[in-house]
PDB file of C-alpha atoms in Angstrom:
ATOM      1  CA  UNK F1355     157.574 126.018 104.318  1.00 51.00           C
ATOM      2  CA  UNK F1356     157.181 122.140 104.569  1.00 51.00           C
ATOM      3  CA  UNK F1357     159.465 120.120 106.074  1.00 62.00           C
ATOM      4  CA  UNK F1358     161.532 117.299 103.783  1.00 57.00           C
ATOM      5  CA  UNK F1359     161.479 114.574 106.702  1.00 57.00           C
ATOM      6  CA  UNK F1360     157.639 114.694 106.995  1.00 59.00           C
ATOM      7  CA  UNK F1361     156.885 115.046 103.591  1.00 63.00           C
ATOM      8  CA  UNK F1362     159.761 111.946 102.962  1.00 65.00           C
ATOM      9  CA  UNK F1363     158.068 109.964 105.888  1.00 66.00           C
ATOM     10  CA  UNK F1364     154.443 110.964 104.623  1.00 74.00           C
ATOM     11  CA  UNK F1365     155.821 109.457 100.796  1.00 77.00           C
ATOM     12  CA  UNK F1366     156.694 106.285 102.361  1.00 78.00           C
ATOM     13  CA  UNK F1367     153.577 105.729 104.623  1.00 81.00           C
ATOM     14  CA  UNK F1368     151.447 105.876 101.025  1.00 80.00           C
ATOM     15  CA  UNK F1369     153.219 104.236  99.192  1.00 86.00           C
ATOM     16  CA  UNK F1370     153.385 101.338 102.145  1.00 89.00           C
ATOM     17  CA  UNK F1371     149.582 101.639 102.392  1.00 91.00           C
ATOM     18  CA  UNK F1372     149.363 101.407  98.644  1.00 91.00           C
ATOM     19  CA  UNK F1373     151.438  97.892  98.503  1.00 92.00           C
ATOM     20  CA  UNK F1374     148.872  96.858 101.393  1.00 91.00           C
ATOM     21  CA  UNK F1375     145.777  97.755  98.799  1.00 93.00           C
ATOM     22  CA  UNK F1376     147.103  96.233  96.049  1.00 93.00           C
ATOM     23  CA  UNK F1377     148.324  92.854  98.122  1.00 93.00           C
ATOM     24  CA  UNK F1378     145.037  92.423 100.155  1.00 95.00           C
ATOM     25  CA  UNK F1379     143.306  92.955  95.913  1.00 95.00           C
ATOM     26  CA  UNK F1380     145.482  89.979  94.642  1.00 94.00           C
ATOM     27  CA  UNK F1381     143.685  86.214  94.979  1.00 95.00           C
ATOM     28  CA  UNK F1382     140.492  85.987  96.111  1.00 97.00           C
ATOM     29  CA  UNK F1383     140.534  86.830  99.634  1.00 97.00           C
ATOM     30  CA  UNK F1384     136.208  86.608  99.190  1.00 97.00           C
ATOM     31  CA  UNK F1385     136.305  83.050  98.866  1.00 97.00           C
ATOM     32  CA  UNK F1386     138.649  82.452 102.339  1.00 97.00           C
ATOM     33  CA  UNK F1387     136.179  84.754 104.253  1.00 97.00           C
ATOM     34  CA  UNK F1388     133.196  82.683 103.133  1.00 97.00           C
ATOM     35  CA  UNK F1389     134.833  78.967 102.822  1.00 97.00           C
ATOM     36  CA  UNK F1390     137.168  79.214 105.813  1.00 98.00           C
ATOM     37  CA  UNK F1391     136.745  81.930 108.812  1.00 97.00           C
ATOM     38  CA  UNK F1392     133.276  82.859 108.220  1.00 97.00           C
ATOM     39  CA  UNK F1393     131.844  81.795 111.896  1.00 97.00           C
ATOM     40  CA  UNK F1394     134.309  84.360 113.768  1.00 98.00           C
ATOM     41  CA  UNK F1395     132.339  87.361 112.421  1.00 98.00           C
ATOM     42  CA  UNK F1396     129.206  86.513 114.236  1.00 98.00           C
ATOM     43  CA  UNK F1397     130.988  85.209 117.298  1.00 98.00           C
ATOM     44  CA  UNK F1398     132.275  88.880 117.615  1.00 98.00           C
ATOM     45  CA  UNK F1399     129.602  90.353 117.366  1.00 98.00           C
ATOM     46  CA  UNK F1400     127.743  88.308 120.005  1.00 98.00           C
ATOM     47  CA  UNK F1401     130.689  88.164 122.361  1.00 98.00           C
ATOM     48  CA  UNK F1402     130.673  92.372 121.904  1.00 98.00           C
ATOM     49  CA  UNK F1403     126.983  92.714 122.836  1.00 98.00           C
ATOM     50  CA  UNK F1404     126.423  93.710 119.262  1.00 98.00           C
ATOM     51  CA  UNK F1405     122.446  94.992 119.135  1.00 97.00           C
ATOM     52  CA  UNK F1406     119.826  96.520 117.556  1.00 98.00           C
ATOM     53  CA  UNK F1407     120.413 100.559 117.617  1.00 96.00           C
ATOM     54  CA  UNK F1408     124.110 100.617 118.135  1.00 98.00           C
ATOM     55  CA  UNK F1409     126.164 102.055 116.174  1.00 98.00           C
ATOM     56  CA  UNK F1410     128.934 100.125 115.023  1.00 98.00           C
ATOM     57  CA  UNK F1411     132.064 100.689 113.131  1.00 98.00           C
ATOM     58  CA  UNK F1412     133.842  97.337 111.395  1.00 98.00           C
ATOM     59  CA  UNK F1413     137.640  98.172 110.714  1.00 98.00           C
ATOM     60  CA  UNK F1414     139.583  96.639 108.138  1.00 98.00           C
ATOM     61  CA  UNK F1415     136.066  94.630 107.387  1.00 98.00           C
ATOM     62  CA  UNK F1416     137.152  93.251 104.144  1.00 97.00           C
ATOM     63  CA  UNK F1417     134.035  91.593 102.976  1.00 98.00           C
ATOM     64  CA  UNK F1418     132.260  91.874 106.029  1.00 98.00           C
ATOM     65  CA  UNK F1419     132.542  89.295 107.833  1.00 97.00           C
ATOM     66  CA  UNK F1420     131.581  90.662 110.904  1.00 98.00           C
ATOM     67  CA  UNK F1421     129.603  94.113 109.559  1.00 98.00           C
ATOM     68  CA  UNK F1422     126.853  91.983 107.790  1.00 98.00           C
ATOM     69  CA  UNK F1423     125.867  89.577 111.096  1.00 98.00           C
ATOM     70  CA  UNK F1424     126.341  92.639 112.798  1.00 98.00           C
ATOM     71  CA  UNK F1425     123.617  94.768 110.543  1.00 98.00           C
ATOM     72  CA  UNK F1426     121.364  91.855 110.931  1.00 98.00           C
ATOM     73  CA  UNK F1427     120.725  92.527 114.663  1.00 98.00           C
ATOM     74  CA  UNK F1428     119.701  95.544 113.838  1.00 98.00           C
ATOM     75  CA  UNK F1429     122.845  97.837 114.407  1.00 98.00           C
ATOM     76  CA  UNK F1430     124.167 101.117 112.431  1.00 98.00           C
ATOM     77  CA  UNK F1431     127.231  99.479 110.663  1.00 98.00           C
ATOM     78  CA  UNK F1432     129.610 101.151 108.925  1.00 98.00           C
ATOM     79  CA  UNK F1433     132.426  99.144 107.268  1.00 98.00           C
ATOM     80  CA  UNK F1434     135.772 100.583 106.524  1.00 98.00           C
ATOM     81  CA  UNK F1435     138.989  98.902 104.273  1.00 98.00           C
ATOM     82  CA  UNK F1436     141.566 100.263 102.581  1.00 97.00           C
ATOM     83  CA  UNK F1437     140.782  97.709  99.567  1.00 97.00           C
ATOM     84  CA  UNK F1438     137.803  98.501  97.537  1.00 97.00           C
ATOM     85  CA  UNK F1439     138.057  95.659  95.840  1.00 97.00           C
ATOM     86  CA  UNK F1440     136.772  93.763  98.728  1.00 98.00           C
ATOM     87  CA  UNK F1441     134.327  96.520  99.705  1.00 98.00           C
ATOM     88  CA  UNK F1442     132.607  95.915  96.672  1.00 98.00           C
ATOM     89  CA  UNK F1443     132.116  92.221  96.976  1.00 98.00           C
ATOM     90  CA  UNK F1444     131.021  93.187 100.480  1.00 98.00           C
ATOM     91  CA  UNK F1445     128.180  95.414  99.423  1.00 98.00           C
ATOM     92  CA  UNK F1446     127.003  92.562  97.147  1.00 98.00           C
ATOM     93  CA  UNK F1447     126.601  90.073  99.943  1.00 98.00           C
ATOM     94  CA  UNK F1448     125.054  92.597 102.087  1.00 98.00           C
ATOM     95  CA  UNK F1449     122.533  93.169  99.266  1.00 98.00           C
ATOM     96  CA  UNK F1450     122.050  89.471  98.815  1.00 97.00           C
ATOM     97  CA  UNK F1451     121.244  89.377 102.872  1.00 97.00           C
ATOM     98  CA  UNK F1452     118.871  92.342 102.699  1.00 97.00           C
ATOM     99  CA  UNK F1453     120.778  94.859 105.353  1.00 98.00           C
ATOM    100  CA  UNK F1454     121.993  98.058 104.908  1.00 97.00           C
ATOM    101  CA  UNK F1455     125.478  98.937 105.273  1.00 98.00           C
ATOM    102  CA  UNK F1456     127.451 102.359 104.784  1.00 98.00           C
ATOM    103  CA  UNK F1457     130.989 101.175 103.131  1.00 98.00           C
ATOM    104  CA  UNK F1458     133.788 103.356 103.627  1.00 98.00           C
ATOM    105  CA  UNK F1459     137.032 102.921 102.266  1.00 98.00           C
ATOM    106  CA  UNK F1460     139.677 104.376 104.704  1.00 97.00           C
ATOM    107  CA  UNK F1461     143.175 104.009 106.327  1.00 97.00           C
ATOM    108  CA  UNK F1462     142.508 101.703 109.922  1.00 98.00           C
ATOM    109  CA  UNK F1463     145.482 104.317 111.219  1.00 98.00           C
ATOM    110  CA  UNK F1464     143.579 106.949 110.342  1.00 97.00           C
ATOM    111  CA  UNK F1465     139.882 106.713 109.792  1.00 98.00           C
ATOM    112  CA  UNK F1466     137.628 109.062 108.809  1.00 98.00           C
ATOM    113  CA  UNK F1467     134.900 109.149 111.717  1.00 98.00           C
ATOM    114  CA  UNK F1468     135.196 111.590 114.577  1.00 98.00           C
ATOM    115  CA  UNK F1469     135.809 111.015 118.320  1.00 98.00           C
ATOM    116  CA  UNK F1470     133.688 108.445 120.189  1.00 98.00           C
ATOM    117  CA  UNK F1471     131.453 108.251 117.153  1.00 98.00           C
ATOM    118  CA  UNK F1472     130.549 104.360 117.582  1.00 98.00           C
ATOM    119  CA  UNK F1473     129.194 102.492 120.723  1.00 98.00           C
ATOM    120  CA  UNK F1474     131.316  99.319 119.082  1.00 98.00           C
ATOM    121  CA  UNK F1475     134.176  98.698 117.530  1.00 98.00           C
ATOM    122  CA  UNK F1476     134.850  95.822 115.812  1.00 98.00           C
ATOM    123  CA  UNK F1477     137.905  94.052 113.919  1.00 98.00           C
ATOM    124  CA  UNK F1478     138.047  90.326 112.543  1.00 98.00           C
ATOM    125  CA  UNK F1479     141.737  89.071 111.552  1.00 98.00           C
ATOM    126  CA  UNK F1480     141.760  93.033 109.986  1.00 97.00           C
ATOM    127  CA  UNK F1481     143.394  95.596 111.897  1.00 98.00           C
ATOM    128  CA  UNK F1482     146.208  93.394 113.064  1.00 98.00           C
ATOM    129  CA  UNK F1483     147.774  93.915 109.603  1.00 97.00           C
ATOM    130  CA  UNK F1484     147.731  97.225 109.652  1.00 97.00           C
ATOM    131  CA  UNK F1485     151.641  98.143 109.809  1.00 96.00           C
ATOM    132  CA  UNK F1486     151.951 100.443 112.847  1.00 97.00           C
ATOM    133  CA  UNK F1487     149.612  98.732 116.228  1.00 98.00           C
ATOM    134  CA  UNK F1488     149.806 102.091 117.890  1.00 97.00           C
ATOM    135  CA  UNK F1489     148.592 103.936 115.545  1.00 98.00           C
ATOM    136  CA  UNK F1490     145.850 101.768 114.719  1.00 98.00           C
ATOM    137  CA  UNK F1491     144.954 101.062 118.597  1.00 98.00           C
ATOM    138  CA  UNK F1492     144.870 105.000 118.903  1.00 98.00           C
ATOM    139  CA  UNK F1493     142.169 104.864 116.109  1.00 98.00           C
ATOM    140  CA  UNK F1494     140.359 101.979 117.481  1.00 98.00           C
ATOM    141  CA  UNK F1495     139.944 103.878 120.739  1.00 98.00           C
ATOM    142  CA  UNK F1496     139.377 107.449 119.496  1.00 98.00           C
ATOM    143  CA  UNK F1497     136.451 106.658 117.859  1.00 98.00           C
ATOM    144  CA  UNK F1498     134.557 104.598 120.196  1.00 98.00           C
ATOM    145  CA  UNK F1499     132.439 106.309 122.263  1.00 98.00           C
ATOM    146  CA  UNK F1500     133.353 106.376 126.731  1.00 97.00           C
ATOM    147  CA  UNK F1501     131.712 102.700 127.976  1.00 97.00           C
ATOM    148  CA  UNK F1502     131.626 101.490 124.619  1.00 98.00           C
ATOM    149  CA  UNK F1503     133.140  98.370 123.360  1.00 98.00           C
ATOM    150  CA  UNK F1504     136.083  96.964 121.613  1.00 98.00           C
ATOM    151  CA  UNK F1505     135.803  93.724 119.991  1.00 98.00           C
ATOM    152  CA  UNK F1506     139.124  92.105 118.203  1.00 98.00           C
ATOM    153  CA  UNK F1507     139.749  88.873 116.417  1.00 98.00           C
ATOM    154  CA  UNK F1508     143.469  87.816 115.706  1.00 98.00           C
ATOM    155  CA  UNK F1509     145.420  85.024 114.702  1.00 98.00           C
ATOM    156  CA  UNK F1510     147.854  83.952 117.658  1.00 98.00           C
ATOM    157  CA  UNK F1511     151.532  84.000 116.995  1.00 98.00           C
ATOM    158  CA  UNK F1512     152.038  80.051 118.315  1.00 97.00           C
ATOM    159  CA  UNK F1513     148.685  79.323 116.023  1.00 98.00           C
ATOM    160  CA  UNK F1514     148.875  77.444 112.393  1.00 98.00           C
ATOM    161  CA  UNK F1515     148.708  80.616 111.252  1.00 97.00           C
ATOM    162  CA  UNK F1516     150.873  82.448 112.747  1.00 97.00           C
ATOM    163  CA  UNK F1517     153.570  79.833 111.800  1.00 98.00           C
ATOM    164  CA  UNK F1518     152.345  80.258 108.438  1.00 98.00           C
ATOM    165  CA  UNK F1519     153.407  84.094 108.105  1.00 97.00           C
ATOM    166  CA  UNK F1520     156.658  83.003 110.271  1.00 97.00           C
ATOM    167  CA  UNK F1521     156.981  80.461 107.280  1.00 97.00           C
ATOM    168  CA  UNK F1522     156.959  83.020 104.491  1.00 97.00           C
ATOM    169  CA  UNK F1523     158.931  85.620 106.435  1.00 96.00           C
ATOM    170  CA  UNK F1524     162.417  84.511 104.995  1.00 96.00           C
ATOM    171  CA  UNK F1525     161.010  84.903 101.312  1.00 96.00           C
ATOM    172  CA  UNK F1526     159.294  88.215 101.953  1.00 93.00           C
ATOM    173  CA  UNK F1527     161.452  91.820 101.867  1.00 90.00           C
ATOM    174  CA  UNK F1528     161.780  92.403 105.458  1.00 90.00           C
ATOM    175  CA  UNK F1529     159.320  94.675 107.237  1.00 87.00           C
ATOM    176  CA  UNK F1530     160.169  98.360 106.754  1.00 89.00           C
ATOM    177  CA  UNK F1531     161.032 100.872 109.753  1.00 89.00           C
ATOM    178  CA  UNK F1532     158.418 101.340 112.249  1.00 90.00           C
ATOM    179  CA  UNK F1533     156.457  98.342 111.062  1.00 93.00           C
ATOM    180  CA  UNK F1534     155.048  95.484 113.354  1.00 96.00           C
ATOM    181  CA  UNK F1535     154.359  91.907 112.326  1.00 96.00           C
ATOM    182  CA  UNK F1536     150.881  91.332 112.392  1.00 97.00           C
ATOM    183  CA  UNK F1537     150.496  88.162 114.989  1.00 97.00           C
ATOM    184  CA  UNK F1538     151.863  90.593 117.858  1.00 98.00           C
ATOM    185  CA  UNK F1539     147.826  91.935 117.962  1.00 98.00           C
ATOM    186  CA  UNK F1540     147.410  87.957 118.951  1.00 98.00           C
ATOM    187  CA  UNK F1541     149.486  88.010 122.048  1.00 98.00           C
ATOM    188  CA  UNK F1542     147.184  89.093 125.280  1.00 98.00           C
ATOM    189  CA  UNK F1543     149.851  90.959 126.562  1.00 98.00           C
ATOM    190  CA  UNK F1544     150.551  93.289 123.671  1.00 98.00           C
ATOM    191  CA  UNK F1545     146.825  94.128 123.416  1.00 98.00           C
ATOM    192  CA  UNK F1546     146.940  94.939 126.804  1.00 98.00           C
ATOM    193  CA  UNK F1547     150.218  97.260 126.595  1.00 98.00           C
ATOM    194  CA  UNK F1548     148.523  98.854 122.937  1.00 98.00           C
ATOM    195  CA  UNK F1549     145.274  99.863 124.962  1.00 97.00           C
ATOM    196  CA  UNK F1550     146.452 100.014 128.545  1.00 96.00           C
ATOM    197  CA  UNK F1551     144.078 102.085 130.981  1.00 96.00           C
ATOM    198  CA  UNK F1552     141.796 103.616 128.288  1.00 97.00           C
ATOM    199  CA  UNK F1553     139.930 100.622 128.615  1.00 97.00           C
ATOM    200  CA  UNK F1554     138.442  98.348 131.170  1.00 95.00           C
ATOM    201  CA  UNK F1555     136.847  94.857 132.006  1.00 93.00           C
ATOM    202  CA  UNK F1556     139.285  93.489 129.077  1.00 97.00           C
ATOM    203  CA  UNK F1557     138.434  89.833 128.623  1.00 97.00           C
ATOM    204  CA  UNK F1558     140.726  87.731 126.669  1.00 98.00           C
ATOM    205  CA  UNK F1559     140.271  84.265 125.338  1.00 98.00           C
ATOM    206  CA  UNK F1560     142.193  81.690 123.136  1.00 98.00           C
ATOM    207  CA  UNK F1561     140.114  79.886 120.725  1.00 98.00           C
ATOM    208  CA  UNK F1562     140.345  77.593 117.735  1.00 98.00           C
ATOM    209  CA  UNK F1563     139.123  77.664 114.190  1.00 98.00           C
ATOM    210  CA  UNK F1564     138.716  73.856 113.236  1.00 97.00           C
ATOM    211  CA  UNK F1565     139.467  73.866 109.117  1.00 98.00           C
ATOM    212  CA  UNK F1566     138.662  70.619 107.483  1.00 97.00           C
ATOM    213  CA  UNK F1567     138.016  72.121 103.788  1.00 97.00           C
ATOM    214  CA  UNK F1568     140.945  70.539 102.447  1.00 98.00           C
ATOM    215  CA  UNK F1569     142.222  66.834 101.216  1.00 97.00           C
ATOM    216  CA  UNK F1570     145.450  66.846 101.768  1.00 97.00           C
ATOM    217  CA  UNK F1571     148.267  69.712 102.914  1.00 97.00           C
ATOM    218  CA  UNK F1572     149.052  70.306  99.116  1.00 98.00           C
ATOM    219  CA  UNK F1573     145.953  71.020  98.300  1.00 98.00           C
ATOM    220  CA  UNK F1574     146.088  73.209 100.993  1.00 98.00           C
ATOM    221  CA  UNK F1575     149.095  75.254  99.731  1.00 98.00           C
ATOM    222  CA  UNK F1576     147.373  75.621  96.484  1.00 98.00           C
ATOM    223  CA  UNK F1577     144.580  76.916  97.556  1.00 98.00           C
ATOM    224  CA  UNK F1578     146.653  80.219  99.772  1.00 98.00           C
ATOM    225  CA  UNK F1579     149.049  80.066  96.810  1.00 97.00           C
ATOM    226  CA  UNK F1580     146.087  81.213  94.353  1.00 97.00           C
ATOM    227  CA  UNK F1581     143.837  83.453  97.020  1.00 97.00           C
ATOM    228  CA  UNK F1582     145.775  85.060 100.040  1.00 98.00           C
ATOM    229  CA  UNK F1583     147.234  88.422  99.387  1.00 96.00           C
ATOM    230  CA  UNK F1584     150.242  87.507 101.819  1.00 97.00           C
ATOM    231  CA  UNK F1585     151.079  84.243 100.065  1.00 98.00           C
ATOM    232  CA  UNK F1586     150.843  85.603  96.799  1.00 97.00           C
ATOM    233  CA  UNK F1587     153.115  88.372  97.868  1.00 96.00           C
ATOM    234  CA  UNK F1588     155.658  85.690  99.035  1.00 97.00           C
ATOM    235  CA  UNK F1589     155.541  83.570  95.525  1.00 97.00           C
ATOM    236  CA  UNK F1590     155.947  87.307  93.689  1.00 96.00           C
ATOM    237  CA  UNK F1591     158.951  87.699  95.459  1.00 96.00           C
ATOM    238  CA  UNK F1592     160.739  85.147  94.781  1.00 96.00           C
ATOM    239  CA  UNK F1593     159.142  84.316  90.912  1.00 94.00           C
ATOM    240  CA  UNK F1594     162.191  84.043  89.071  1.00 94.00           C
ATOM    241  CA  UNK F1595     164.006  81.626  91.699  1.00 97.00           C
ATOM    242  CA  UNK F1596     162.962  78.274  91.166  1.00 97.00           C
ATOM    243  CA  UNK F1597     164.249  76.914  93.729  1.00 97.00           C
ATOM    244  CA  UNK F1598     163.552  79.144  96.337  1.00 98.00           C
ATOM    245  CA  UNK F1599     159.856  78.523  94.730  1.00 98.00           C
ATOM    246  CA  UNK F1600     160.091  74.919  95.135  1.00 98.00           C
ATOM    247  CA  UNK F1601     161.238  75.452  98.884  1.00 98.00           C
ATOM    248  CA  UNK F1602     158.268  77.603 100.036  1.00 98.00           C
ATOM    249  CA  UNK F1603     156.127  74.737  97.839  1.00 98.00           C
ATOM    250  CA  UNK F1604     157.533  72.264 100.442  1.00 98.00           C
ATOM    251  CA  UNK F1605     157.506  74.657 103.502  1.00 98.00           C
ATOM    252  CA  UNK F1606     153.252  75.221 103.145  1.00 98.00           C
ATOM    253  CA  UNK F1607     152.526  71.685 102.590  1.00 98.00           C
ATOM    254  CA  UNK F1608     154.687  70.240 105.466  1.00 98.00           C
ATOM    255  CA  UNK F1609     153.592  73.354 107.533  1.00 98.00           C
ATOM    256  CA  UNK F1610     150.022  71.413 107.172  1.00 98.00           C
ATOM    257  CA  UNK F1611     150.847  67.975 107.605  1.00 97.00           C
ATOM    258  CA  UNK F1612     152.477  68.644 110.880  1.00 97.00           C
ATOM    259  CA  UNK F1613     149.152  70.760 112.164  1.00 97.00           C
ATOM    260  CA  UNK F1614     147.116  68.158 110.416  1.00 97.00           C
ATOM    261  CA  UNK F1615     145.155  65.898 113.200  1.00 94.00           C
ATOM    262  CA  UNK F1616     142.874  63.948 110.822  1.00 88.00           C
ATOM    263  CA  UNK F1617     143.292  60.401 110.391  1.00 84.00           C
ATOM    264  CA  UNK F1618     144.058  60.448 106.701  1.00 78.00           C
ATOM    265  CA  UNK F1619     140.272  61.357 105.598  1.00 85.00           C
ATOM    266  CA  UNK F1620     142.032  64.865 104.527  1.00 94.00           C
ATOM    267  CA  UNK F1621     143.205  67.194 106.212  1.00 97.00           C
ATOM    268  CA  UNK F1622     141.996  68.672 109.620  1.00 97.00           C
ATOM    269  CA  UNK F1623     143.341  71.377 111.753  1.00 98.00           C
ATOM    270  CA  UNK F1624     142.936  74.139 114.349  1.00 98.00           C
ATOM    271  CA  UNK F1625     143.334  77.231 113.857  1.00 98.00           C
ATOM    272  CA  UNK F1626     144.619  79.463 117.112  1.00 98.00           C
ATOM    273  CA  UNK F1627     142.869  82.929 117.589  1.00 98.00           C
ATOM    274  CA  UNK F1628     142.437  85.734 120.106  1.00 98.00           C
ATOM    275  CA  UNK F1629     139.406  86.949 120.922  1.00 98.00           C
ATOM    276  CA  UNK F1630     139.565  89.980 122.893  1.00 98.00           C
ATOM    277  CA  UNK F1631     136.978  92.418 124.191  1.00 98.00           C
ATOM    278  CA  UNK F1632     137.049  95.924 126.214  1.00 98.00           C
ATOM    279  CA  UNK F1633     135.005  98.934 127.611  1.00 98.00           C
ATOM    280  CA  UNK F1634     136.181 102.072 126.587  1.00 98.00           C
ATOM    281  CA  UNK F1635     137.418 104.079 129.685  1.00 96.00           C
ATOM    282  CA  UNK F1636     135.578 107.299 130.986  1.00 90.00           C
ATOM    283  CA  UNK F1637     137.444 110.210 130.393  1.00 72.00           C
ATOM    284  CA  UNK F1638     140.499 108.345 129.336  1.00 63.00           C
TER     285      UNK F1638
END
């Protein structure tokens, strides 16, 4: 006999991880991997001690930006996404590079591999929008292997783009039950309380993207207007206000004038990450 609240709650997590697919599919996500935040991929990997042998597991990859530098040291990479879309573009760059990658699409709260599988774990600017952290740190751990390492990329909450998704949060449905916003996983201290004592020697840093691919902050808006899943969501919601349109309009391009330290030869700015790394805890 099966039991209506889990089959309700089971409902709603699909159809939550579906909107995800579909919203990470919209805009060309492709092009802001390779134009914008390509470099943090390979710094992962060499911060995590990424090498030749190891087997490594890249969740919520996208593209992979950290699985291809990864492969090229000679690691076992696996990439996992729940977007195919962007697994497919992925495999063609890989291709293009000459490594060999095994894409997988899958859920980063519940992945497919089996326990302490990979000797690293990786995650650029990925698993942090995965809806529930603790189920997606549980996964994170489970499958990397006792000593291994955890490597994790994610945009700060007090970062440009952090503000950005605080920005678009009034013209956004609100968050449903259960749900986390993503720039919690770029807080040192909720990291910390996500992986607590099944992992040790955690190390982590504050760093900054410097973005200078754009001539002015409306430019700027354009650009995430036509490419990033989340700002695409944002406009969707609110398409048939016009106003409420023309106030997000103003909200991006002001958000990158006041980040903007250039001196007017377009527009330049830092972008606020945390880079975090960990050894899997024996027996933990």
């Amino acid at each position: 006999m099966t039991n209506p609240n889990t089959d309700d709650a089971a409902a709603a997590d699909h159809a939550l991880k579906a909107k995800h697919r579909a919203m990470w599919a919209q805009g060309d996500y492709p092009s802001i991997a390779a134009e914008l935040i390509a470099g943090m991929g390979p710094l992962l990997v060499q911060r995590s001690g990424v090498g030749p042998g190891q087997r490594v597991l890249d969740v919520a990859a996208g593209t992979g930006n950290a699985s291809i530098p990864a492969a090229l040291t000679g690691a076992q990479v696996v990439a996992s996404d729940l977007t195919p879309e962007l697994l497919e573009v992925g495999r063609a760059l890989a291709a293009e590079r000459g490594v060999e990658i095994e894409w997988r699409e899958a859920d980063a709260e519940q992945l497919p591999f089996g326990d302490g599988e990979f000797d690293v774990v990786l995650s650029v600017v990925g698993v942090m929008f995965a809806p529930h952290h603790r189920a997606a740190a549980d996964e994170l751990l489970r499958v990397c292997r006792p000593g291994g390492t955890i490597g994790l990329i994610a945009w700060t909450p007090e970062g440009f783009l952090g503000h950005m998704l605080a920005v678009m949060k009034p013209f956004m449905p609100p968050l449903p039950p259960g749900a986390q916003p993503p720039p919690l996983w770029g807080t040192e201290e909720h990291v910390r309380e996500l992986l607590g004592d099944r992992v040790e020697e955690l190390s982590a840093e504050r760093r900054e993207l410097v973005v200078d691919a754009f001539a002015s902050p409306e430019e700027f808006r354009d650009y995430f207007k036509q490419r990033y899943g989340p700002t695409i969501a944002a406009y969707r919601a609110i398409g048939d206000d016009p106003d409420r349109t023309a106030q997000l309009d103003r909200a991006l391009a002001d958000l990158a004038r006041e980040h903007d330290r250039g001196e007017g030869d377009g527009v330049v700015m830092d972008w606020e990450f945390l880079l975090v790394t960990a050894t899997r805890a024996a027996g933990a």
